[in-house]
mmCIF file of C-alpha atoms and ligand atoms in Angstrom:
data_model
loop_
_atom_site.group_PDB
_atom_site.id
_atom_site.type_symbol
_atom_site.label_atom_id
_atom_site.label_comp_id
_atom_site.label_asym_id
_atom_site.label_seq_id
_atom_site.Cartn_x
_atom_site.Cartn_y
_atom_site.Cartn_z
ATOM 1 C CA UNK A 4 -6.510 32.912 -12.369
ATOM 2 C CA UNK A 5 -6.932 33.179 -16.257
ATOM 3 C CA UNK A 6 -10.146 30.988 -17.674
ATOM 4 C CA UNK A 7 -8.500 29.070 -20.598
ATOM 5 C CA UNK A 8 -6.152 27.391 -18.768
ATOM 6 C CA UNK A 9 -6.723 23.541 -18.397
ATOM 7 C CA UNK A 10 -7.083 23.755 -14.384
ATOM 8 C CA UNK A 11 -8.631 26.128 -12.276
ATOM 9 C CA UNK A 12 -6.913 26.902 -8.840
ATOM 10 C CA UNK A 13 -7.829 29.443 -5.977
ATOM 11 C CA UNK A 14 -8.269 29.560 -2.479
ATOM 12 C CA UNK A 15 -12.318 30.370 -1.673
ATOM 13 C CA UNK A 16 -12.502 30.657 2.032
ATOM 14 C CA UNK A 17 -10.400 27.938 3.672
ATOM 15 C CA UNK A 18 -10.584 26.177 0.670
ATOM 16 C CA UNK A 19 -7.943 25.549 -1.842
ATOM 17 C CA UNK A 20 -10.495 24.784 -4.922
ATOM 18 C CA UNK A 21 -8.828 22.916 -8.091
ATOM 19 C CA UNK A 22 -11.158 23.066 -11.248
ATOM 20 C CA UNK A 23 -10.577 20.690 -13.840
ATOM 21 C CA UNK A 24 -11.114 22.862 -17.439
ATOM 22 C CA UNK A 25 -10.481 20.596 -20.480
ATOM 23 C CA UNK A 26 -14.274 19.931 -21.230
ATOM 24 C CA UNK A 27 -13.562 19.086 -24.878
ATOM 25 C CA UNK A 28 -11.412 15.848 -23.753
ATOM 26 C CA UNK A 29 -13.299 15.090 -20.463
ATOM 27 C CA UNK A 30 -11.041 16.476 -18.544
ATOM 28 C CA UNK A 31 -8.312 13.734 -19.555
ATOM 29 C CA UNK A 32 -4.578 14.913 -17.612
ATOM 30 C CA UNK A 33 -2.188 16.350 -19.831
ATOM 31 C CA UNK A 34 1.565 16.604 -18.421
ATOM 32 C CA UNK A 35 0.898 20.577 -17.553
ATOM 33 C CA UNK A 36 -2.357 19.579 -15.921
ATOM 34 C CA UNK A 37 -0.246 17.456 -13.831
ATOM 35 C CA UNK A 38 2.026 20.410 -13.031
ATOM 36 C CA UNK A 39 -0.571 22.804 -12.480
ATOM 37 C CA UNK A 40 -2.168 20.761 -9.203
ATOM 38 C CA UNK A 41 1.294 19.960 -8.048
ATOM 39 C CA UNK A 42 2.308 23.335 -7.620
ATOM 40 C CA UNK A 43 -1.008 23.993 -6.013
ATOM 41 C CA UNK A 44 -1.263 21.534 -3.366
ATOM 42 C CA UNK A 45 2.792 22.006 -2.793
ATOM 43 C CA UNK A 46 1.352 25.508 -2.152
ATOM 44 C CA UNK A 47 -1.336 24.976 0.329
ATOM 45 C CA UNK A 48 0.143 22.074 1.900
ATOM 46 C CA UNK A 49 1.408 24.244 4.250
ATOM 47 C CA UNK A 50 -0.632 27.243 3.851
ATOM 48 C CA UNK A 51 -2.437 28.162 7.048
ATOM 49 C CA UNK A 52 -5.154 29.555 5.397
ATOM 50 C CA UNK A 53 -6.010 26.234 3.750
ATOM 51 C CA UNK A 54 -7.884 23.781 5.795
ATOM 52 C CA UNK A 55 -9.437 21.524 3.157
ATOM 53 C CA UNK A 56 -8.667 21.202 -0.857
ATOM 54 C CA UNK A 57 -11.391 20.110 -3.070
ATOM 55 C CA UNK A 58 -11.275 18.793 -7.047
ATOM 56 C CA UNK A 59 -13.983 18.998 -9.038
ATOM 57 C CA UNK A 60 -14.578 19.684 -12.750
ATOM 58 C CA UNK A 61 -16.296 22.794 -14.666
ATOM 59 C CA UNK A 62 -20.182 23.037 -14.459
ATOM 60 C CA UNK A 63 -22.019 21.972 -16.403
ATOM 61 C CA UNK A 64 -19.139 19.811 -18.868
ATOM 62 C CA UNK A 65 -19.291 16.087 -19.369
ATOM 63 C CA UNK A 66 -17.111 14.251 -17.129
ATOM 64 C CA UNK A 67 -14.965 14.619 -14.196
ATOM 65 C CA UNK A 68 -11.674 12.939 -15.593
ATOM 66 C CA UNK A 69 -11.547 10.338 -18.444
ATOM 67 C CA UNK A 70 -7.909 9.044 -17.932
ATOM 68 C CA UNK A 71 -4.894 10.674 -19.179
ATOM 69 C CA UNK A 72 -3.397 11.675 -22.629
ATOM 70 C CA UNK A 73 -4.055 8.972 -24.663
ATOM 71 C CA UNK A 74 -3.059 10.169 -27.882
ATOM 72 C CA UNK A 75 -0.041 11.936 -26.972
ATOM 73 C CA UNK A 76 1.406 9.445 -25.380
ATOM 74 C CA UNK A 77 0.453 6.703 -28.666
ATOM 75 C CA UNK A 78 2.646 9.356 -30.617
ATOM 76 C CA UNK A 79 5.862 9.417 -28.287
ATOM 77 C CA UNK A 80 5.507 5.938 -28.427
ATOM 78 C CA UNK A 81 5.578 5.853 -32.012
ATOM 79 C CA UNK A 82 9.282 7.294 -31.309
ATOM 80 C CA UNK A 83 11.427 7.116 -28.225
ATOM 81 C CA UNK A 84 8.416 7.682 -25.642
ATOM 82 C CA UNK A 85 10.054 10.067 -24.065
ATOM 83 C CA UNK A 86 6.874 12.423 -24.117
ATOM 84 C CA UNK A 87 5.143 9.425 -22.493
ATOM 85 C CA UNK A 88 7.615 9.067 -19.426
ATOM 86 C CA UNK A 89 7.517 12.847 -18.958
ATOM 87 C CA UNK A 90 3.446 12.205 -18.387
ATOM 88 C CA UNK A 91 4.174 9.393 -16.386
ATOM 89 C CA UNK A 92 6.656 11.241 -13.902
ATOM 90 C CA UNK A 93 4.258 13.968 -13.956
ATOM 91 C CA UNK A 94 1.062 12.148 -13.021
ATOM 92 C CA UNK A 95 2.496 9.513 -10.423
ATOM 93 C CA UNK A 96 4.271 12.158 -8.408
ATOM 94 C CA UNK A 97 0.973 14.182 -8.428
ATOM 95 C CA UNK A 98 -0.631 11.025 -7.328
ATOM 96 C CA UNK A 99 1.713 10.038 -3.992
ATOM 97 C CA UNK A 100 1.663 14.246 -3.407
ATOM 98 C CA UNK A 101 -2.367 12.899 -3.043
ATOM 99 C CA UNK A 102 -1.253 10.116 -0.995
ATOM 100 C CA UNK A 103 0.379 11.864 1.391
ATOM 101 C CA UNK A 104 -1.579 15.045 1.564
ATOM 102 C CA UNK A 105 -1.397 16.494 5.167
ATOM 103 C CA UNK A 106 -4.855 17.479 4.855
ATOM 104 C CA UNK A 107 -8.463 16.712 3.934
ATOM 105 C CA UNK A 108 -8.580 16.250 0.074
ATOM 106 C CA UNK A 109 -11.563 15.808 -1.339
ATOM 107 C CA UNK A 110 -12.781 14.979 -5.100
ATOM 108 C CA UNK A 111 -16.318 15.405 -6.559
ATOM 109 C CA UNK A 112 -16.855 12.789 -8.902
ATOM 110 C CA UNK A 113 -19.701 13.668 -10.764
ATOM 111 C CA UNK A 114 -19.272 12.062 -13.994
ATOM 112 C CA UNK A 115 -17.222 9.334 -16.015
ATOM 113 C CA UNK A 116 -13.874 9.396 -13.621
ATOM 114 C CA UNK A 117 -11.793 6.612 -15.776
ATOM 115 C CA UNK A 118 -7.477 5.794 -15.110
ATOM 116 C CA UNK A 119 -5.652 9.405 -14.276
ATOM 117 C CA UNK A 120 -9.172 10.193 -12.820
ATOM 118 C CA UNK A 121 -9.304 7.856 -10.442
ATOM 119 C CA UNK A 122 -5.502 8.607 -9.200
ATOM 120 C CA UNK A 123 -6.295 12.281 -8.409
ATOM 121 C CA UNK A 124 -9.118 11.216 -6.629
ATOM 122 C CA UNK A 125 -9.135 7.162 -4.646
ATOM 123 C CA UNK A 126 -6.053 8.030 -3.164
ATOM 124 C CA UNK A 127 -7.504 11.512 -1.505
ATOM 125 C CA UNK A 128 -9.127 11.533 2.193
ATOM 126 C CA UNK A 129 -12.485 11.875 0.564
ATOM 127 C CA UNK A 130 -14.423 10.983 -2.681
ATOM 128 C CA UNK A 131 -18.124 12.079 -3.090
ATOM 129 C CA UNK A 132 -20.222 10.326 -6.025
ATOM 130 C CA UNK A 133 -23.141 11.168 -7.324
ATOM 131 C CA UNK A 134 -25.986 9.660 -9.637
ATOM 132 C CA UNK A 135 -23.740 10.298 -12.866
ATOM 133 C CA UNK A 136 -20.150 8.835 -11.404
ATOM 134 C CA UNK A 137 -19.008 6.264 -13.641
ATOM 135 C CA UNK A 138 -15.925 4.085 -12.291
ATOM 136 C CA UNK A 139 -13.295 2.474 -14.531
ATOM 137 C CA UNK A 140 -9.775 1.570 -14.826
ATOM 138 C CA UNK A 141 -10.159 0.497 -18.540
ATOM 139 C CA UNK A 142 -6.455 0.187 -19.387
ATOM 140 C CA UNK A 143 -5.969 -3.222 -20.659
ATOM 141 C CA UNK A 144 -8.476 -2.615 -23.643
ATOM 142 C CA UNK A 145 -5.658 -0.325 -25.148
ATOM 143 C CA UNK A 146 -2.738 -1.912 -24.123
ATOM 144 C CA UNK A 147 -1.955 0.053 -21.199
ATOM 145 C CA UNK A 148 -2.283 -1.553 -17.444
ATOM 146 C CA UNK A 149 -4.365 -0.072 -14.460
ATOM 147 C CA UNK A 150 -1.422 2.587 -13.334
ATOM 148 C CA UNK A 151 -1.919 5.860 -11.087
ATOM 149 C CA UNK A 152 -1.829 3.638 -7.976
ATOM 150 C CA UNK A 153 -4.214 1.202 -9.104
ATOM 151 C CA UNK A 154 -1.181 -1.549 -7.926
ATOM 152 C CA UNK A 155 -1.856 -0.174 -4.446
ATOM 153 C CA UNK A 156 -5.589 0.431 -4.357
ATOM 154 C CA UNK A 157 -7.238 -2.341 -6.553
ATOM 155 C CA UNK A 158 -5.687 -4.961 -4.367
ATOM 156 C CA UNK A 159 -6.266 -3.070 -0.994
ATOM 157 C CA UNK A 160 -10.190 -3.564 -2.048
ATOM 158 C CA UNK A 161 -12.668 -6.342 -0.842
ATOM 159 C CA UNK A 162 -11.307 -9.423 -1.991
ATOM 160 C CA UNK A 163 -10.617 -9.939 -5.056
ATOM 161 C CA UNK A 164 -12.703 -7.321 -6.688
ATOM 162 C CA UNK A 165 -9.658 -4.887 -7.823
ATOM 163 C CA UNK A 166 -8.036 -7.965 -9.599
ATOM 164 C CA UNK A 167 -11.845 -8.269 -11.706
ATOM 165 C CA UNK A 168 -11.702 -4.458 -12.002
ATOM 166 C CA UNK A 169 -8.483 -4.664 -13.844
ATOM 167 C CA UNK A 170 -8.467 -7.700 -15.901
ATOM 168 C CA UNK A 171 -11.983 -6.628 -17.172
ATOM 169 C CA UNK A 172 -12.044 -2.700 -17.108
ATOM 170 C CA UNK A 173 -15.673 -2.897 -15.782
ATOM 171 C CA UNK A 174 -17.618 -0.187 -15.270
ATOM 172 C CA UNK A 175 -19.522 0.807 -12.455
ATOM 173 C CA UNK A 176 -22.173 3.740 -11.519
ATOM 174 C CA UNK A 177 -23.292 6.092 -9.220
ATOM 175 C CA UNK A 178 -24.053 4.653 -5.607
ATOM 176 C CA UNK A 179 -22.046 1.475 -6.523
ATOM 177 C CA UNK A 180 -18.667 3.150 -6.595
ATOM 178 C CA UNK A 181 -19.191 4.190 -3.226
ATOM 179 C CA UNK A 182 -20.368 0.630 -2.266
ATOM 180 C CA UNK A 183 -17.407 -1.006 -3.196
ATOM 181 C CA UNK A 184 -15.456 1.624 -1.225
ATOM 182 C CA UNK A 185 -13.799 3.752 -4.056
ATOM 183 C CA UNK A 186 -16.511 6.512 -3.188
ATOM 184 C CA UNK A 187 -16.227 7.212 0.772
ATOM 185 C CA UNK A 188 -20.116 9.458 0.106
ATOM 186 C CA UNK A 189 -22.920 9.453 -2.023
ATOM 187 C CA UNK A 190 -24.477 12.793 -2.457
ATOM 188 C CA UNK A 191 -27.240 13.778 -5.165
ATOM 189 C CA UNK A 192 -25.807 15.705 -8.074
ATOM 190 C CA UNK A 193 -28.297 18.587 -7.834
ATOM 191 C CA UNK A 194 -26.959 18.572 -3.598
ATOM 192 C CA UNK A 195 -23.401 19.511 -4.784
ATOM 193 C CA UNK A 196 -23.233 23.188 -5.199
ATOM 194 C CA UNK A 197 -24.570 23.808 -1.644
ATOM 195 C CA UNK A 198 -21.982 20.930 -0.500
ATOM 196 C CA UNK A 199 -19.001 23.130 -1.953
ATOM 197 C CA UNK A 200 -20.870 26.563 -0.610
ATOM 198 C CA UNK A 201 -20.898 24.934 2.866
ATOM 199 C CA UNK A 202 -16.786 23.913 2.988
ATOM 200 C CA UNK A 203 -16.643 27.762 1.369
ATOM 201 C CA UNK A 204 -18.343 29.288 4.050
ATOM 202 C CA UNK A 205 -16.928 26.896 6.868
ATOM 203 C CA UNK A 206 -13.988 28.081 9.463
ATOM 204 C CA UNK A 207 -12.022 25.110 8.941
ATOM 205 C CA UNK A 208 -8.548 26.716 11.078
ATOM 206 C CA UNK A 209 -9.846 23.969 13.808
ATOM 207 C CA UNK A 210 -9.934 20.020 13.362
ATOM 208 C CA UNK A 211 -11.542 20.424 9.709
ATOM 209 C CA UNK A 212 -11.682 17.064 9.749
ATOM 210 C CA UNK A 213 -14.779 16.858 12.300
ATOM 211 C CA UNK A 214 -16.598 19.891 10.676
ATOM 212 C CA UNK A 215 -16.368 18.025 7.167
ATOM 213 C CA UNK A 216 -18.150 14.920 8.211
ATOM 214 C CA UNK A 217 -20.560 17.076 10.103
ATOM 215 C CA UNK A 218 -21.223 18.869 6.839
ATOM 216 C CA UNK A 219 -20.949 15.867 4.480
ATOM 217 C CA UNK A 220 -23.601 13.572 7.113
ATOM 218 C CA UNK A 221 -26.962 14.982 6.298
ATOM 219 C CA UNK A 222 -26.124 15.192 2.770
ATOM 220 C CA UNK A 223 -24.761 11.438 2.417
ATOM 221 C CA UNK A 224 -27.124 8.698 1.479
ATOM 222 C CA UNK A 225 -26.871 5.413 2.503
ATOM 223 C CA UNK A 226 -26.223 3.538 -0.528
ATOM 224 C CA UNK A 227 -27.161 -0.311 -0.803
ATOM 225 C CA UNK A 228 -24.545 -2.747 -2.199
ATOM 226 C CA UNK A 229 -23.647 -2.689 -5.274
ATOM 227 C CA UNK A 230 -24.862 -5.250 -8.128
ATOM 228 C CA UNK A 231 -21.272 -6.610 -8.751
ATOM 229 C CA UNK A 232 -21.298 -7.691 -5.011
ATOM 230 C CA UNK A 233 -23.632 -10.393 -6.021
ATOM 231 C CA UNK A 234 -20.884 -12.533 -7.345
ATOM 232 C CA UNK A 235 -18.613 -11.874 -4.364
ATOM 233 C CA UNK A 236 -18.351 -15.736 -3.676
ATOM 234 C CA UNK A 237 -17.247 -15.942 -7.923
ATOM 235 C CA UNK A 238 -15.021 -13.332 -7.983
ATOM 236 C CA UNK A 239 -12.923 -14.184 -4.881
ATOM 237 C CA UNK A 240 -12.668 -18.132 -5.582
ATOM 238 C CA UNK A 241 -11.573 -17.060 -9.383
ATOM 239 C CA UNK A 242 -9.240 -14.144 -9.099
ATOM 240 C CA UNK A 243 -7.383 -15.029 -6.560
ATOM 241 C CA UNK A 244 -6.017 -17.912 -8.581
ATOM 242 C CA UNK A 245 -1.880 -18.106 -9.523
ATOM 243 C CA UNK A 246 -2.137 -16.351 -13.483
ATOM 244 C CA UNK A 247 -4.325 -15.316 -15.767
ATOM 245 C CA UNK A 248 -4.988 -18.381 -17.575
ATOM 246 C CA UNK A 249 -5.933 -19.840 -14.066
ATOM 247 C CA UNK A 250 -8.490 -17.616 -13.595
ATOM 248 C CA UNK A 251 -9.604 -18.007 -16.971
ATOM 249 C CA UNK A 252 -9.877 -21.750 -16.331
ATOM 250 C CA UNK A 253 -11.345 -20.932 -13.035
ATOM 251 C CA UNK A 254 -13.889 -18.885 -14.438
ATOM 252 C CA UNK A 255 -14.939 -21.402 -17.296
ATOM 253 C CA UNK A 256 -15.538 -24.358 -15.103
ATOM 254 C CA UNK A 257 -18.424 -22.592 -13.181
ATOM 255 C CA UNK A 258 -21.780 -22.780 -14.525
ATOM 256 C CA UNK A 259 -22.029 -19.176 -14.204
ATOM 257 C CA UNK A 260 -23.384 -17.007 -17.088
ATOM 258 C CA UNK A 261 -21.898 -14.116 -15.221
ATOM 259 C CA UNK A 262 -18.727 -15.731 -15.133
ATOM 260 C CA UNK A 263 -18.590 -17.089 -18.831
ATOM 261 C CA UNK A 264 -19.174 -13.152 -19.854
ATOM 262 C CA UNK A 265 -16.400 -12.115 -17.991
ATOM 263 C CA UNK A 266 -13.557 -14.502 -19.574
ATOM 264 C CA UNK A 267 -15.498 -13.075 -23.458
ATOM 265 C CA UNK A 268 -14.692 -9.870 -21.805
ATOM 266 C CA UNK A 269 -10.750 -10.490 -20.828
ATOM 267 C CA UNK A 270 -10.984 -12.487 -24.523
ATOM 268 C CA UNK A 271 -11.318 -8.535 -26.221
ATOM 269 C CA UNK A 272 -8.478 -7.067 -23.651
ATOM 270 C CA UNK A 273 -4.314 -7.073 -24.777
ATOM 271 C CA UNK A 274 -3.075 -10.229 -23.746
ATOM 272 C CA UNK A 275 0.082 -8.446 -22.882
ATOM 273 C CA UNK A 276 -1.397 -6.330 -20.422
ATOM 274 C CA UNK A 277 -3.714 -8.768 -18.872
ATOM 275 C CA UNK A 278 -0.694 -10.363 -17.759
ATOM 276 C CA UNK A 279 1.351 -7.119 -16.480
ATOM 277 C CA UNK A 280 -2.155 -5.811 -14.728
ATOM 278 C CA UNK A 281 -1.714 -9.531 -12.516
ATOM 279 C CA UNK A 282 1.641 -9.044 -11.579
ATOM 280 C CA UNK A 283 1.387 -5.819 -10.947
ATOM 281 C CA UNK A 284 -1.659 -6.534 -8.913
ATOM 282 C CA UNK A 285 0.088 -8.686 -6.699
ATOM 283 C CA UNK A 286 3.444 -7.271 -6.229
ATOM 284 C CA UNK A 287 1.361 -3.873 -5.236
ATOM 285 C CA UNK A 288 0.157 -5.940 -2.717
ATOM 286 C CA UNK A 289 3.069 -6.616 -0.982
ATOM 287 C CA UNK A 290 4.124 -3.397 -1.155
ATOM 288 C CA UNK A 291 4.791 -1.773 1.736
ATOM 289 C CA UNK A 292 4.770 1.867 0.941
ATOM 290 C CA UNK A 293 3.245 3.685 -1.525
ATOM 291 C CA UNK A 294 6.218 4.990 -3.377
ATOM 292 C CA UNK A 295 7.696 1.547 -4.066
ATOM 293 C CA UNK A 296 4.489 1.078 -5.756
ATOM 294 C CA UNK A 297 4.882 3.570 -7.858
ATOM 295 C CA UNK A 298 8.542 3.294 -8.801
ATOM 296 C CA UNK A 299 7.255 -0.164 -10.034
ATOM 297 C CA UNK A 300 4.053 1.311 -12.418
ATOM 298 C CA UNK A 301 6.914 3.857 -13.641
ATOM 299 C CA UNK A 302 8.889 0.615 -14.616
ATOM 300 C CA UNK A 303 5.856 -0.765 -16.559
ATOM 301 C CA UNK A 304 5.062 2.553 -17.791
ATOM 302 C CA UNK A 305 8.453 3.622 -19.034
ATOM 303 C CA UNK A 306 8.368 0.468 -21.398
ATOM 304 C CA UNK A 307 4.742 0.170 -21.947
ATOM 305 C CA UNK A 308 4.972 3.213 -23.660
ATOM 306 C CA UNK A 309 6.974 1.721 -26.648
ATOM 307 C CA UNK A 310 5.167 -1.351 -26.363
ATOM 308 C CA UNK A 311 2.774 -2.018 -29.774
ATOM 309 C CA UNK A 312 -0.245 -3.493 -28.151
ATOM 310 C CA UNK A 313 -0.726 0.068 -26.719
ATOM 311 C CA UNK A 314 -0.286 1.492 -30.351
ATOM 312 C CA UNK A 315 -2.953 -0.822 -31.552
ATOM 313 C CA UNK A 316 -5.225 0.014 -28.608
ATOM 314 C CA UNK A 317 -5.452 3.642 -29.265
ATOM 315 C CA UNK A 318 -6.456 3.136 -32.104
ATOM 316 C CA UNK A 319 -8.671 0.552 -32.330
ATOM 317 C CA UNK A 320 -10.444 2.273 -29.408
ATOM 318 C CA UNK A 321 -9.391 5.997 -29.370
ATOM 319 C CA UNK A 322 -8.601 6.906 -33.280
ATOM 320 C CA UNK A 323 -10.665 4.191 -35.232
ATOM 321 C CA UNK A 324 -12.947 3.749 -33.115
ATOM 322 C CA UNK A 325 -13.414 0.614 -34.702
ATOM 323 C CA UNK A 326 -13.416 -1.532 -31.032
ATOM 324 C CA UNK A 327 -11.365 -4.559 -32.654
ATOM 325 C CA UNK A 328 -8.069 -4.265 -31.800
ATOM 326 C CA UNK A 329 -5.706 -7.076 -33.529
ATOM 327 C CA UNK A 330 -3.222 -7.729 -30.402
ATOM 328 C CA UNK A 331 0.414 -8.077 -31.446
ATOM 329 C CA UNK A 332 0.886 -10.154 -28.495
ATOM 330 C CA UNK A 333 -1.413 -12.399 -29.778
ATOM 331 C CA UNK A 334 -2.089 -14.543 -26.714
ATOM 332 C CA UNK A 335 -1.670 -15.646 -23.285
ATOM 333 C CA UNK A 336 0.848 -18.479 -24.066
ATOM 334 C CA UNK A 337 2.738 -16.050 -26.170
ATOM 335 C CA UNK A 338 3.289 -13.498 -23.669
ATOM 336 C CA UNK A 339 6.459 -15.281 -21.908
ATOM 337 C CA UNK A 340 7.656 -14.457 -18.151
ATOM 338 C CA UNK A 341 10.819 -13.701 -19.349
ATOM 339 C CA UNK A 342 9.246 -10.391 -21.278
ATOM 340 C CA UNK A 343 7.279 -9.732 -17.987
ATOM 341 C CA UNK A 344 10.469 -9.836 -16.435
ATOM 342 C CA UNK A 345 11.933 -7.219 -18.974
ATOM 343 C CA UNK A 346 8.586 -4.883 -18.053
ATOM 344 C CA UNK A 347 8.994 -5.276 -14.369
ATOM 345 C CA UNK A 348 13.398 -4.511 -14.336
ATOM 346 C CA UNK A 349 14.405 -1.768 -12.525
ATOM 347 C CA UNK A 350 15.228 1.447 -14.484
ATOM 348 C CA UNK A 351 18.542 2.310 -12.870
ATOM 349 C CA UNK A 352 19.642 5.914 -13.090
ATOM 350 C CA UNK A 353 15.889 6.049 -14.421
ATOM 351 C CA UNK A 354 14.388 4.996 -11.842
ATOM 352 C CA UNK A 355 11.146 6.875 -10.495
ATOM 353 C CA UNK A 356 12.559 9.443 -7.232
ATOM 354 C CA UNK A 357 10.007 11.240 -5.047
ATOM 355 C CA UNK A 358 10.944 14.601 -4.110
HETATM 356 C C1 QUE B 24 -8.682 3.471 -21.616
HETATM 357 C C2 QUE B 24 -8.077 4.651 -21.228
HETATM 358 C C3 QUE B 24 -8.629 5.889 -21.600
HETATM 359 C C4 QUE B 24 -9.779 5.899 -22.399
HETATM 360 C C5 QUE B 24 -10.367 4.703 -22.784
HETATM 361 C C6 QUE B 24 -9.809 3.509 -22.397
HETATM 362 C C7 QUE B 24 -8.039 7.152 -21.248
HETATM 363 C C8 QUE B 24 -8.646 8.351 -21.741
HETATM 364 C C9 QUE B 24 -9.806 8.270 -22.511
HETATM 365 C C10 QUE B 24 -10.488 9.400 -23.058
HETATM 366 C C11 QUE B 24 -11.878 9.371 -23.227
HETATM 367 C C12 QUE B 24 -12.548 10.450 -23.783
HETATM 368 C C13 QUE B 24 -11.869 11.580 -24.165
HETATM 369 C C14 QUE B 24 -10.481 11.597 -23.995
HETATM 370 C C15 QUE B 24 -9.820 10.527 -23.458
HETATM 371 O O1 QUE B 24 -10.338 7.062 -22.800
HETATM 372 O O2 QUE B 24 -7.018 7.197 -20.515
HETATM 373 O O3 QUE B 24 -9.794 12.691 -24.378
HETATM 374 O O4 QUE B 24 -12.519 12.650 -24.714
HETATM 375 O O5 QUE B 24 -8.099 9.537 -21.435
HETATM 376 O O6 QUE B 24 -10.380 2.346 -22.777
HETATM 377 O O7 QUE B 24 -6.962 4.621 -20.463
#
């Protein structure tokens, strides 16, 4: 194991440990990050000696993951995008190896966990927060949509709180994450070290599974629901309308507050990719594995790359910094079905394959 590289892999006991190391980005996924954890976990998947895998990030750097790589892929796009697709291939199989990991896989989310974050981690057995976890599939403010599964997840949630997560890139923090289901444990922060000491130290050759939870119990706090689940009764009878501009509508003919800040919210995002997030929101939902799924996000992705409301989003947002992105899409009524349709096609010979 050499120190610089950008993850961290060894096997510590039972355990196969992977160690995000890009502290300078927040641990944001490059393609060879990607690589790196597939080869691992196609390693230990089946590696006797591994009973358990568990992600976490450097001590004592900011962040667990922040998303992917931004900026990289806002220059391939510039050109072909090929650099872009290579990511995308990269980071989607890494996140249905997750999927269908034969064996406890667990992610310590102790920090902001934003996009690629959250696909190395929600669809793992296990996903601890802490008092610092910040939750966020932010996408649409730079043109991009809610990818690494969040088709398959964000829908699977209660309601229609995934559809609200995606259309308005919301935040949440610490014990909330774990309220709303995307954490399955809340543990302290300061508890962690002696969490990861005690799956070190554990014999895990025997149904690891039951030794885990008996570990992870007296650590775990109960954690009461989160704030957002105040508006439950808002969020399902808006969201689950037929389009965006329904729920828009929707949303402006409460009397809510709440609501009214929402639609200002979805009034900063692209346009464009409020209205892929939707459909992608919904045919995830009727998805019946997780691979189709994906194949569809690597559809969207493979053109969303090129697309220049994601140019304008980076850099409004990553490069500027400025925060006021001028949308070449424009608006909702501008955005026609007939360009989702181009978005959503099938990529033929390009199509997304799973090993
Ligand atoms: C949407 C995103 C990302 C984002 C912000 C968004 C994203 C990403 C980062 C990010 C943040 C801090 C860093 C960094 C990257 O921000 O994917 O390198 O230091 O990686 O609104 O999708």
């Amino acid at each position: 194991m050499s120190d610089d590289l950008p993850v961290l892999t060894r096997k510590t006991g039972h355990v196969g440990r992977i160690t995000l190391n890009r502290p300078k980005a927040l641990h944001s996924l490059t393609e060879d990050m990607c690589l790196l954890m597939s080869d691992a976990l196609q390693a230990w998947k089946d590696d006797p000696e591994v009973g358990m895998v568990i992600v976490d990030h450097t001590q004592g750097t900011r962040g667990f993951c922040a998303g992917g790589d931004i900026r990289m892929m806002a220059e391939s796009g510039k050109t072909d995008g090929q650099g872009a697709r290579d990511f995308f291939r990269a980071e989607y199989r890494l996140n249905a190896l997750i999927h269908n990991f034969p064996k406890p896989y667990l992610a310590i989310l102790d920090g902001v966990t934003m996009g690629g974050g959250v696909g190395i981690s929600v669809h793992g057995s296990h996903r601890v927060t802490t008092e610092n976890t910040v939750f966020a599939m932010p996408e649409t403010g730079i043109g991009l949509f809610p990818d690494v599964g969040g088709g398959w997840f964000l829908p699977r949630l209660d309601g229609e709180l995934g559809m609200w997560l995606a259309l308005t890139g919301a935040r949440l923090k610490g014990s909330a994450v774990s309220a709303i289901g995307v954490g399955t444990h809340h543990v302290p922060s300061e508890m962690i070290g002696h969490l990861v000491s005690q799956f070190e130290a554990a014999d895990l050759s025997f149904e690891p599974e039951r030794l885990i939870d008996t570990i992870l119990r007296p650590l775990t706090q109960t954690v009461p629901p989160a704030e957002v689940e105040t508006y439950s009764d808002v969020i399902d009878a808006c969201f689950s309308k037929g389009s965006v501009e329904e729920i828009i509508r929707a949303l402006n003919e409460t009397s809510s507050d709440w609501a009214l800040a929402q639609v200002k919210t979805m009034e900063t995002k692209s346009p464009e990719t409020l209205k892929i997030a939707f459909r992608q929101l919904r045919e995830g939902a009727a998805c019946e594995t997780f691979e189709d799924n994906m194949r569809m996000e690597y559809r969207i992705g493979w053109r969303q790359a090129c697309s220049p409301d994601f140019q304008e989003g980076v850099r409004a947002v990553i490069i500027d910094k400025d925060n006021k992105p001028d949308w070449p899409s424009k608006n909702l009524e501008k955005v026609s079905g007939g360009h989702l349709d181009e978005v959503f096609a099938p990529l033929g010979e390009d199509d997304l394959t799973f090993l």
